[in-house]
XYZ file of C-alpha atoms in Angstrom:
140
model
C 23.939 -32.747 -81.358
C 23.680 -28.995 -81.115
C 20.615 -26.759 -80.915
C 19.959 -23.055 -80.821
C 16.702 -22.549 -78.930
C 14.890 -19.214 -79.178
C 11.691 -17.978 -77.587
C 9.461 -16.611 -80.318
C 6.175 -14.748 -80.659
C 5.902 -16.455 -84.033
C 8.083 -18.418 -86.412
C 7.588 -20.098 -89.749
C 9.362 -22.032 -92.465
C 8.533 -21.510 -96.116
C 9.649 -23.771 -98.974
C 8.805 -22.885 -102.580
C 6.280 -20.227 -101.491
C 4.478 -22.737 -99.220
C 4.487 -22.430 -95.427
C 5.468 -25.920 -94.269
C 5.635 -25.182 -90.535
C 4.507 -22.333 -88.306
C 4.012 -21.655 -84.600
C 3.008 -18.832 -82.272
C 4.273 -18.201 -78.724
C 6.717 -21.060 -78.529
C 10.234 -22.229 -79.240
C 12.198 -22.147 -82.475
C 14.834 -24.888 -82.443
C 17.629 -24.876 -85.015
C 19.056 -28.395 -84.788
C 22.428 -29.677 -85.990
C 23.684 -33.261 -85.993
C 27.277 -34.475 -85.868
C 28.860 -37.854 -86.652
C 28.788 -39.255 -83.121
C 25.101 -38.595 -82.424
C 22.781 -41.530 -81.752
C 19.149 -42.235 -81.022
C 19.986 -41.775 -77.340
C 21.375 -38.312 -78.099
C 18.114 -37.498 -79.894
C 16.073 -38.587 -76.859
C 18.215 -36.458 -74.540
C 17.930 -33.424 -76.805
C 14.144 -33.766 -76.981
C 13.903 -33.969 -73.186
C 16.157 -30.936 -72.696
C 14.296 -28.815 -75.264
C 10.876 -29.713 -73.865
C 11.923 -29.134 -70.232
C 14.164 -26.088 -70.804
C 12.996 -23.319 -68.450
C 13.492 -20.457 -70.900
C 9.907 -19.174 -71.192
C 8.394 -16.349 -69.104
C 8.440 -17.005 -65.378
C 11.178 -19.633 -65.808
C 8.664 -22.055 -67.239
C 9.188 -24.715 -69.889
C 7.230 -25.920 -72.902
C 5.987 -28.723 -70.637
C 4.596 -26.162 -68.178
C 2.962 -23.913 -70.779
C 2.115 -26.242 -73.668
C 4.177 -23.986 -75.948
C 4.581 -25.314 -79.502
C 8.008 -26.065 -80.947
C 9.262 -25.469 -84.495
C 12.261 -27.706 -85.307
C 14.445 -26.765 -88.270
C 17.441 -28.842 -89.337
C 20.573 -26.701 -89.441
C 23.819 -28.415 -90.454
C 25.592 -25.042 -90.377
C 25.637 -25.189 -86.561
C 28.670 -27.430 -87.060
C 30.445 -24.995 -89.379
C 34.074 -24.293 -88.472
C 35.547 -20.969 -89.587
C 38.618 -20.929 -87.332
C 40.919 -21.144 -90.341
C 40.295 -18.563 -93.016
C 36.953 -17.221 -94.144
C 35.403 -20.272 -95.767
C 33.693 -22.516 -93.180
C 34.324 -26.234 -93.140
C 31.273 -28.456 -92.699
C 33.151 -31.687 -91.918
C 31.822 -31.850 -88.342
C 28.236 -31.944 -89.613
C 26.805 -35.403 -90.155
C 25.881 -36.221 -93.767
C 22.207 -35.909 -94.630
C 21.704 -39.684 -94.648
C 22.781 -39.800 -90.982
C 21.302 -36.487 -89.852
C 17.790 -36.766 -91.250
C 16.725 -39.825 -89.211
C 18.163 -38.254 -86.061
C 16.323 -34.967 -86.605
C 13.175 -37.038 -87.139
C 13.959 -38.942 -83.916
C 14.087 -35.655 -81.971
C 10.767 -34.536 -83.475
C 9.157 -37.922 -82.728
C 10.496 -37.885 -79.156
C 9.102 -34.385 -78.616
C 5.707 -35.496 -79.901
C 5.851 -38.640 -77.725
C 6.338 -36.263 -74.763
C 3.140 -34.420 -75.708
C 4.625 -31.456 -77.559
C 2.924 -29.792 -80.507
C 5.741 -29.800 -83.077
C 6.050 -28.231 -86.509
C 9.058 -28.760 -88.758
C 10.945 -27.437 -91.705
C 11.684 -29.646 -94.693
C 14.939 -31.564 -94.751
C 17.257 -30.896 -97.730
C 15.112 -27.979 -98.909
C 16.025 -24.341 -99.356
C 14.046 -22.925 -96.436
C 13.106 -19.369 -95.587
C 12.953 -19.213 -91.792
C 11.223 -16.225 -90.260
C 10.963 -15.474 -86.557
C 9.963 -12.754 -84.183
C 12.030 -13.383 -81.086
C 10.765 -12.663 -77.594
C 13.196 -11.146 -75.136
C 15.197 -12.084 -77.107
C 16.088 -15.235 -75.251
C 18.430 -17.570 -77.070
C 20.282 -20.566 -75.694
C 22.816 -22.974 -77.185
C 22.403 -26.633 -76.203
C 25.466 -28.699 -77.027
C 25.311 -32.432 -76.250
């Protein structure tokens, strides 16, 4: 599992002219799933995201109560080492990825996080205003 975590002043996801998820002063998490990921990987990712000390004053979402916007992002497993057309073979198929993205979201909520999401398999418009900017890659 791979995640790009960004501190944001605000972030939102729009699908078909409808805002389906939005946060202010929190974390935007672009989340990719690969073939070897499991429910345990999802639990670990949720813990790391929630406890990541990336917010002001080296605080975490646990410390501040910052909301989290999770957006599925299979392109995090794109491979463009050969040529100009990325290969997506390292990304898990939607049937495998969707339940694991949901497992991360559920685990975050179980840990007390306020979580918004994008919409799986939809053409999403993701907008964000980054703070810092502070961006971190988590690769499990």
